[in-house]
PDB file of C-alpha atoms in Angstrom:
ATOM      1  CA  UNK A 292      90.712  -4.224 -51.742  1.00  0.00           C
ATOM      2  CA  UNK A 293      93.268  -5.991 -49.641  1.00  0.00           C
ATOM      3  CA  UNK A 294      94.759  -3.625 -46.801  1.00  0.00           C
ATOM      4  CA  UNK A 295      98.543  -3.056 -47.323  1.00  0.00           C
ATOM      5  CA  UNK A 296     101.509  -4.713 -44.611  1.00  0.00           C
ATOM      6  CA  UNK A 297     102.675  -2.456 -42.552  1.00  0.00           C
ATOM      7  CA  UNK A 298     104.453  -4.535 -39.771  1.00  0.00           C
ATOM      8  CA  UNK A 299     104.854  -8.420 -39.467  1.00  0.00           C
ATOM      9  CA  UNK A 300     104.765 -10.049 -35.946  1.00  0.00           C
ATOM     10  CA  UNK A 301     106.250 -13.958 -35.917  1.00  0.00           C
ATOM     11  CA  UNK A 302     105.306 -16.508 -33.184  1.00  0.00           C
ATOM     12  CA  UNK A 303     106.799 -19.824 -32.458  1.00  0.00           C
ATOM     13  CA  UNK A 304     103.488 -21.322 -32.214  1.00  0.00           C
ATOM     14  CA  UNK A 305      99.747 -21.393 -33.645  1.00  0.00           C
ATOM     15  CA  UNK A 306      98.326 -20.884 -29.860  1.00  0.00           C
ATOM     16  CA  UNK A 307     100.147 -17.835 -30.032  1.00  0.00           C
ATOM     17  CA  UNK A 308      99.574 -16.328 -33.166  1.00  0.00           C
ATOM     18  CA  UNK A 309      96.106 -16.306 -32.593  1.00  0.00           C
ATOM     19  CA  UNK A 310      96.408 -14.955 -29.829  1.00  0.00           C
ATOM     20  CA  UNK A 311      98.171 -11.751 -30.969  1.00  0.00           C
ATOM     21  CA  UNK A 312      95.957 -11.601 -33.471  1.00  0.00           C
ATOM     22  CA  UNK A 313      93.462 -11.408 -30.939  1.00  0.00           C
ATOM     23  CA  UNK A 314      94.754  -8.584 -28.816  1.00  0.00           C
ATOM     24  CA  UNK A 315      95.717  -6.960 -31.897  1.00  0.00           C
ATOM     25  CA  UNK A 316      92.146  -6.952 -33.182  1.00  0.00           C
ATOM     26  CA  UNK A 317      90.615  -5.698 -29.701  1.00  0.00           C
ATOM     27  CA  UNK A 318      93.846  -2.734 -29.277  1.00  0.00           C
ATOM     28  CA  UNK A 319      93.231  -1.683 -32.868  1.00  0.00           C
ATOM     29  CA  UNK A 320      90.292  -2.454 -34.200  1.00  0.00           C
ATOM     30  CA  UNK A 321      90.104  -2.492 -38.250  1.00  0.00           C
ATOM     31  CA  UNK A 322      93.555  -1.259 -38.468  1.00  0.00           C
ATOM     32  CA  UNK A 323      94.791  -4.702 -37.318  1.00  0.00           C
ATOM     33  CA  UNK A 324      94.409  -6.078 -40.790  1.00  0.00           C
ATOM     34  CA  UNK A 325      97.393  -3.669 -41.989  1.00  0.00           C
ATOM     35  CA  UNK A 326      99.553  -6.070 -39.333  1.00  0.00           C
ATOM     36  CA  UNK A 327     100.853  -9.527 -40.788  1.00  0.00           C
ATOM     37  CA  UNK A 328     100.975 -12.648 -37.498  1.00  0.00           C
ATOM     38  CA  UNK A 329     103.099 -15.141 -39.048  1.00  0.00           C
ATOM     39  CA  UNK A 330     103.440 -18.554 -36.821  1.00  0.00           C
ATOM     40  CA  UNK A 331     106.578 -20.689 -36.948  1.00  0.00           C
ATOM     41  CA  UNK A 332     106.796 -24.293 -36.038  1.00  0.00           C
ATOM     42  CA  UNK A 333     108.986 -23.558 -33.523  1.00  0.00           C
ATOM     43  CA  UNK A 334     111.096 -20.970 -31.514  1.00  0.00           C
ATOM     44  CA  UNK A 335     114.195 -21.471 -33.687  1.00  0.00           C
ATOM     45  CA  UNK A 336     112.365 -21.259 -37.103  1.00  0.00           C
ATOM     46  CA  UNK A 337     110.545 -18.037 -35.833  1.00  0.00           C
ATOM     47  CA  UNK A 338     113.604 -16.703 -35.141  1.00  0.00           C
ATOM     48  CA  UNK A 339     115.002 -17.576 -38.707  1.00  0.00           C
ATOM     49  CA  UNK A 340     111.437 -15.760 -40.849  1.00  0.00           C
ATOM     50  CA  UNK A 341     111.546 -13.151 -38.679  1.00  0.00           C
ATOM     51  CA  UNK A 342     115.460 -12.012 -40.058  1.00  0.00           C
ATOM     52  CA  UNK A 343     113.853 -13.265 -43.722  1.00  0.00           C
ATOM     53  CA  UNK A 344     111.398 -10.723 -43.396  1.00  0.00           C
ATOM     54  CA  UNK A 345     113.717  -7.874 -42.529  1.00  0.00           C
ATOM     55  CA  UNK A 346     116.499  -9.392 -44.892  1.00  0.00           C
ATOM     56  CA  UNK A 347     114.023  -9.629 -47.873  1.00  0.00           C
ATOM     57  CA  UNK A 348     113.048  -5.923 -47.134  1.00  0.00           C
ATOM     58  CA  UNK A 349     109.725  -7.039 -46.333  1.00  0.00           C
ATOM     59  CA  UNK A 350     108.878  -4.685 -43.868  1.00  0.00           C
ATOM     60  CA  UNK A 351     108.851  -4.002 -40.089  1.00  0.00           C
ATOM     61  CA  UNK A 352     108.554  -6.702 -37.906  1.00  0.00           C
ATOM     62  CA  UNK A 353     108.520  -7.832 -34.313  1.00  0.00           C
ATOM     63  CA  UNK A 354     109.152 -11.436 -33.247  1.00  0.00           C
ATOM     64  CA  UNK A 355     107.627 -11.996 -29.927  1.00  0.00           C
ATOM     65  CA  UNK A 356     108.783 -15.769 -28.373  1.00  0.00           C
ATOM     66  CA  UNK A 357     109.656 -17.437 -25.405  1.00  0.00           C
ATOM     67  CA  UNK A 358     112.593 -17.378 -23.205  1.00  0.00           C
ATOM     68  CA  UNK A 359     112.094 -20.581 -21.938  1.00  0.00           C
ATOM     69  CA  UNK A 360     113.801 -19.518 -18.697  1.00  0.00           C
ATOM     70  CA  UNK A 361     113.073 -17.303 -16.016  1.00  0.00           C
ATOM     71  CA  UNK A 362     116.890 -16.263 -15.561  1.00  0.00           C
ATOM     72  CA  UNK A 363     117.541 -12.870 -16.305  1.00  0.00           C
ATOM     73  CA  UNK A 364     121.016 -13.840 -17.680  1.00  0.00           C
ATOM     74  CA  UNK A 365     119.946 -16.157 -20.002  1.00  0.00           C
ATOM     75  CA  UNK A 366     116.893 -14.291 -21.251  1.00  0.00           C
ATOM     76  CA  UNK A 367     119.872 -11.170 -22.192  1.00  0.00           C
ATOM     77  CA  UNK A 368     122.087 -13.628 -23.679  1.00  0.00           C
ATOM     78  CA  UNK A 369     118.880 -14.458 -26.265  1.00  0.00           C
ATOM     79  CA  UNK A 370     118.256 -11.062 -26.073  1.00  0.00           C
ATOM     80  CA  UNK A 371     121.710  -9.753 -27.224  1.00  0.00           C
ATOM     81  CA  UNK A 372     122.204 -12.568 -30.102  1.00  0.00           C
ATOM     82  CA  UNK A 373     118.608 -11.497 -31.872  1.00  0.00           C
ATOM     83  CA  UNK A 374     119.687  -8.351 -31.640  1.00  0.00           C
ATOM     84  CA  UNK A 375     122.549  -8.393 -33.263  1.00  0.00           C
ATOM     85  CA  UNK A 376     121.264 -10.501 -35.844  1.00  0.00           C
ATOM     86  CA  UNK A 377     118.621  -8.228 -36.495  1.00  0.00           C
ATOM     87  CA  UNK A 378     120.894  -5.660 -36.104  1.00  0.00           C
ATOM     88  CA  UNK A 379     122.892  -6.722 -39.489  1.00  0.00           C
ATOM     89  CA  UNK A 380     119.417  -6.857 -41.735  1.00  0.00           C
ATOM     90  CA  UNK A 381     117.707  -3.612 -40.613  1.00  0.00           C
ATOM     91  CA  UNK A 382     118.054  -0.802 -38.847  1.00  0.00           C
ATOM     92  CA  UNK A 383     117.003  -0.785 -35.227  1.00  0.00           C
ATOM     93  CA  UNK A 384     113.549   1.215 -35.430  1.00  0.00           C
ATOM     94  CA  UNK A 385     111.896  -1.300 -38.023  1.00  0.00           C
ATOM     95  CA  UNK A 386     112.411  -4.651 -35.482  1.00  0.00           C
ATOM     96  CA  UNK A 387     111.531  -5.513 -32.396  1.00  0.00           C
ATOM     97  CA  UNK A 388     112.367  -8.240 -30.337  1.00  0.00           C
ATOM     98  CA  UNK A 389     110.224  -9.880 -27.377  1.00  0.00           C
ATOM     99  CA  UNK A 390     111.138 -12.602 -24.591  1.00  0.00           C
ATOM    100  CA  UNK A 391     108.515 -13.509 -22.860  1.00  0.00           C
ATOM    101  CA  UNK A 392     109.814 -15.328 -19.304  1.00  0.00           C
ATOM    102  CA  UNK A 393     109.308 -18.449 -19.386  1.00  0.00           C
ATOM    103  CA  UNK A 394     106.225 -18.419 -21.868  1.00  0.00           C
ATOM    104  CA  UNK A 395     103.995 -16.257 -23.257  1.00  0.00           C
ATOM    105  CA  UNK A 396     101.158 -17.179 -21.388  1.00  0.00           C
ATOM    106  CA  UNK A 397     102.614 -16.690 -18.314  1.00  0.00           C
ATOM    107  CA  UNK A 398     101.178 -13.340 -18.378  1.00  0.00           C
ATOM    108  CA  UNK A 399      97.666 -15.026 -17.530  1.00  0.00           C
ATOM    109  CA  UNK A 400      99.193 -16.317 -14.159  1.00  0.00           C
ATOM    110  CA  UNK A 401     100.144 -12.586 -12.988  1.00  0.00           C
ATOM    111  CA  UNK A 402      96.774 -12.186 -11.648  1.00  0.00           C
ATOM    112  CA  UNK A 403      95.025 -14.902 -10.571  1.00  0.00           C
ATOM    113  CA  UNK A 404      91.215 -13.414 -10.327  1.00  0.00           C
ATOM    114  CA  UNK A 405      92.247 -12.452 -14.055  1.00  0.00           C
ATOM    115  CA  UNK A 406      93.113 -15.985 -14.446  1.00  0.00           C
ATOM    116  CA  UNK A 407      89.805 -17.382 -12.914  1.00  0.00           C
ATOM    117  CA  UNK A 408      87.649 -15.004 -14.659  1.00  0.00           C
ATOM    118  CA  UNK A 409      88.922 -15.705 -18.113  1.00  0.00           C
ATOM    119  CA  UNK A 410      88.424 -19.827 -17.622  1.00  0.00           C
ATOM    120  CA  UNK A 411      85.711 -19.533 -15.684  1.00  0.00           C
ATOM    121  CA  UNK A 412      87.089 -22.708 -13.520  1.00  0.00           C
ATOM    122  CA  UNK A 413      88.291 -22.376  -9.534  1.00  0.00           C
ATOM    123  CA  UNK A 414      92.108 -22.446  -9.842  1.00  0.00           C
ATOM    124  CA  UNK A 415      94.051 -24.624  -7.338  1.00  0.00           C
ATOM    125  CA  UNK A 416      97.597 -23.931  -5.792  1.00  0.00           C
ATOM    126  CA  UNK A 417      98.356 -27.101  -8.594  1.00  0.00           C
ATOM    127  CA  UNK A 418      97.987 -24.944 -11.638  1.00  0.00           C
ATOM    128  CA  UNK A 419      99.425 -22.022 -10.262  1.00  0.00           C
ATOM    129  CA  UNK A 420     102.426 -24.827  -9.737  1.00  0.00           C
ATOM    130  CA  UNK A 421     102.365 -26.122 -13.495  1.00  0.00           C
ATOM    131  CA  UNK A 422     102.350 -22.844 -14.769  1.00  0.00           C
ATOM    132  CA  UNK A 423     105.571 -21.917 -12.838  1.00  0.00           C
ATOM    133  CA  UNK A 424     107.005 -24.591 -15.447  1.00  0.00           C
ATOM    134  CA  UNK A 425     105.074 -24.308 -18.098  1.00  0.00           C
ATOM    135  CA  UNK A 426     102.150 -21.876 -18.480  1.00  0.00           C
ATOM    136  CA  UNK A 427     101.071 -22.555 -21.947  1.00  0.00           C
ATOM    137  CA  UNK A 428     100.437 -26.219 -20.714  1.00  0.00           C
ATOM    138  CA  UNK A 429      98.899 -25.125 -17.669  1.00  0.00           C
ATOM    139  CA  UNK A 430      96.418 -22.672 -19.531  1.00  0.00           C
ATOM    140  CA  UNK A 431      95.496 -24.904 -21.988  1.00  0.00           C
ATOM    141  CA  UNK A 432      94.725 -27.881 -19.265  1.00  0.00           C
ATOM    142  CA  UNK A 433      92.130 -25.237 -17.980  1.00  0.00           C
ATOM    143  CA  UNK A 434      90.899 -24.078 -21.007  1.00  0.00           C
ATOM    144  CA  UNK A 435      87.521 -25.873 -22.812  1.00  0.00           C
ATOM    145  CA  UNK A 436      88.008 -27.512 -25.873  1.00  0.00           C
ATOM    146  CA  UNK A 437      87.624 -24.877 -28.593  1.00  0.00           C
ATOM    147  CA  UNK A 438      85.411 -25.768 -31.774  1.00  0.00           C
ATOM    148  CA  UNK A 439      87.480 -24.079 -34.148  1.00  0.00           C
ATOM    149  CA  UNK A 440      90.966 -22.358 -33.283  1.00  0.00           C
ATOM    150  CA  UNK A 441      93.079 -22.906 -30.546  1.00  0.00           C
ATOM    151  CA  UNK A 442      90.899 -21.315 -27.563  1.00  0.00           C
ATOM    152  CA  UNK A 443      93.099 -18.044 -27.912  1.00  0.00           C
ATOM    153  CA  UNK A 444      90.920 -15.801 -29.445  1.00  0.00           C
ATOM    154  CA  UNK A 445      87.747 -16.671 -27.142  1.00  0.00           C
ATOM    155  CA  UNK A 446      89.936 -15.794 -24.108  1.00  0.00           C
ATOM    156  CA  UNK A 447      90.686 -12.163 -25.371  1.00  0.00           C
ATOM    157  CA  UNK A 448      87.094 -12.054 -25.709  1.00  0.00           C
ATOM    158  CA  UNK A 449      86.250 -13.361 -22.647  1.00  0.00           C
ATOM    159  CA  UNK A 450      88.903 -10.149 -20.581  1.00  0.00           C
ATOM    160  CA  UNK A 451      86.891  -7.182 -19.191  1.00  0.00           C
ATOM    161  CA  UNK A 452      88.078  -4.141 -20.110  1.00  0.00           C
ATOM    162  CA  UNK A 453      90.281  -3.624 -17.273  1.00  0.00           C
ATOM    163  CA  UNK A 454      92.086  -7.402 -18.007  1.00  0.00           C
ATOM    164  CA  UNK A 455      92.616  -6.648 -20.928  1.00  0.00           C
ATOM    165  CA  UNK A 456      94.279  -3.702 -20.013  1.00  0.00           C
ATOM    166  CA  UNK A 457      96.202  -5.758 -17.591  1.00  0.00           C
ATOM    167  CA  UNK A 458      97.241  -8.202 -20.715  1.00  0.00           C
ATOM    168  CA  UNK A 459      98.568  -5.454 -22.965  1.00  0.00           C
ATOM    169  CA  UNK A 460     100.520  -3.313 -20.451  1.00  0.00           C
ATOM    170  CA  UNK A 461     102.768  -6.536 -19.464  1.00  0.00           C
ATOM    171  CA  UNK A 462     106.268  -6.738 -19.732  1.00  0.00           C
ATOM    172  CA  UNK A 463     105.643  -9.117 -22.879  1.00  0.00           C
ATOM    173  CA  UNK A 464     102.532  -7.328 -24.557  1.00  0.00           C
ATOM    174  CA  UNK A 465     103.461  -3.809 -23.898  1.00  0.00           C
ATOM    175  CA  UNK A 466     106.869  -3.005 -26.256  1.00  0.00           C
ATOM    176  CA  UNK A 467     104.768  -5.290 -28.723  1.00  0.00           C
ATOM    177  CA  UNK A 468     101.740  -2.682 -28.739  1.00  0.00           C
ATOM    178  CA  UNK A 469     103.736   0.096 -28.838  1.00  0.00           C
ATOM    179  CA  UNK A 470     105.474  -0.832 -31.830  1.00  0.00           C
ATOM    180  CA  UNK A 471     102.660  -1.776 -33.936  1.00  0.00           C
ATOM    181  CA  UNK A 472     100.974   1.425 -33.098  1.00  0.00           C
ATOM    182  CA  UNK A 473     103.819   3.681 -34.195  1.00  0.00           C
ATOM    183  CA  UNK A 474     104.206   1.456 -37.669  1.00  0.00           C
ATOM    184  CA  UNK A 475      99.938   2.033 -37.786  1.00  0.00           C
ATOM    185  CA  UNK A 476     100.764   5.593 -37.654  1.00  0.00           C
ATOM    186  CA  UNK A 477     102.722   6.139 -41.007  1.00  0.00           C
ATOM    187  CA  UNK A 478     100.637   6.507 -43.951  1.00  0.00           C
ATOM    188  CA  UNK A 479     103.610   5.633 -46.107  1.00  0.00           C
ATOM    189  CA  UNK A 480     105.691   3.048 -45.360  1.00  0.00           C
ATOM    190  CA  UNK A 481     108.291   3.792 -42.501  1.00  0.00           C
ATOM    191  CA  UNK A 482     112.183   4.608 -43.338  1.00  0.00           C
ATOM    192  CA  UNK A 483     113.543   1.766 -44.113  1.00  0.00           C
ATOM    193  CA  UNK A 484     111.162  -0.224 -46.319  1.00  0.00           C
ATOM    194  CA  UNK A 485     112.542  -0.127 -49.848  1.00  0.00           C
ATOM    195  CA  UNK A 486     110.446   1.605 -52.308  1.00  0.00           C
ATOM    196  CA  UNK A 487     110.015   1.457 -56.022  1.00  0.00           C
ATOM    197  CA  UNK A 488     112.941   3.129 -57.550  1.00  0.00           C
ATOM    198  CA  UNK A 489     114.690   3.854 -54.478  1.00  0.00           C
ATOM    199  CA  UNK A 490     118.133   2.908 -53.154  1.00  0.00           C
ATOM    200  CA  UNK A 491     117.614   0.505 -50.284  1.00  0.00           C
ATOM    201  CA  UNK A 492     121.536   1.211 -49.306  1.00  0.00           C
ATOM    202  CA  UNK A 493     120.120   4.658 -47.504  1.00  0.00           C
ATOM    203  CA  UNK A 494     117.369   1.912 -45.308  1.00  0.00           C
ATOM    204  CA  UNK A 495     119.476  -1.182 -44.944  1.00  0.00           C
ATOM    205  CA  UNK A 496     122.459  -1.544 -43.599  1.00  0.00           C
TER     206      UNK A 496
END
């Protein structure tokens, strides 16, 4: 029997998508299957399903992109718009929003042992440079050609325990966790998924 949806998380990319579902699968095991990773072609079309999802009623969600800046002004301004679009579909405890600065994967580059253990190459002052403008590039130049997939999921495999640790309490990964854990904890759906029979005016705005 197919597990219900109870959250949806959107990425702007297929590198990233599996790569949430990754983490997702190592923080919660089984329960992961209950969570919906949706990948958009892009960061404006991610941006676009994830306020379908909430418009549609479909349930909670959490879009998790990239700032594409490192300025803390600019990454509010994003911040702010989202929100308020969100803001208009849902009410505020079933959406999240997440801007990760400048990339996602720039939470690889944090720690550079982390970094080196995980690609299992010697990194030089060079990538650490790349990754500065773009760390999904840079990762990817150091990553091996994956057989299947995008390489994502055999780097969560690849974290120790304490990495991957590391990974999930980041500034990017940790509101993310959080909020699929609380929607894991409702056996029923949350307030503010529509129900059979029920007025969606008293969940919706």
């Amino acid at each position: 029997m197919k597990s219900p949806v109870k959250a949806y998380v959107v990425t702007e990319n297929e590198f990233d998508k599996e790569l949430v579902q990754a983490l997702l699968t190592r923080r919660f095991g089984k329960s992961a299957r209950e969570i919906h990773v949706r990948a958009a072609d892009n960061k404006q079309y991610a941006w676009t399903t994830a306020y379908s999802l909430l418009s549609n009623r479909r349930g909670p969600t959490a879009l998790i992109v990239d700032a594409d800046t490192i300025d803390h002004d600019l990454t509010m301004e994003q911040q702010t718009e989202l929100e308020t679009m969100f803001g208009t579909s849902a009410r505020r405890h079933m959406w999240l929003v997440v801007l990760a600065k400048p990339e996602v994967e720039a939470v690889f580059f944090s720690d550079r042992g982390l970094l080196e253990r995980v690609t299992e190459k010697k990194v030089s002052e060079l990538d650490i440079a790349r990754a500065a403008l773009g760390p999904r590039a840079a990762l990817l130049k150091l990553l091996p050609k994956p057989r299947s997939g995008h390489g994502a999921k055999q780097l969560v495999k690849k974290l120790s325990e304490s990495d991957f640790e590391k990974i999930i309490s980041s500034e990017a990964f940790r509101p993310l966790m959080e909020f699929i854990q609380r929607m894991l904890a409702f056996e029923n759906p949350p307030r503010g998924i529509q129900r059979t029979g029920e007025d969606s005016s008293s969940f919706f705005p």
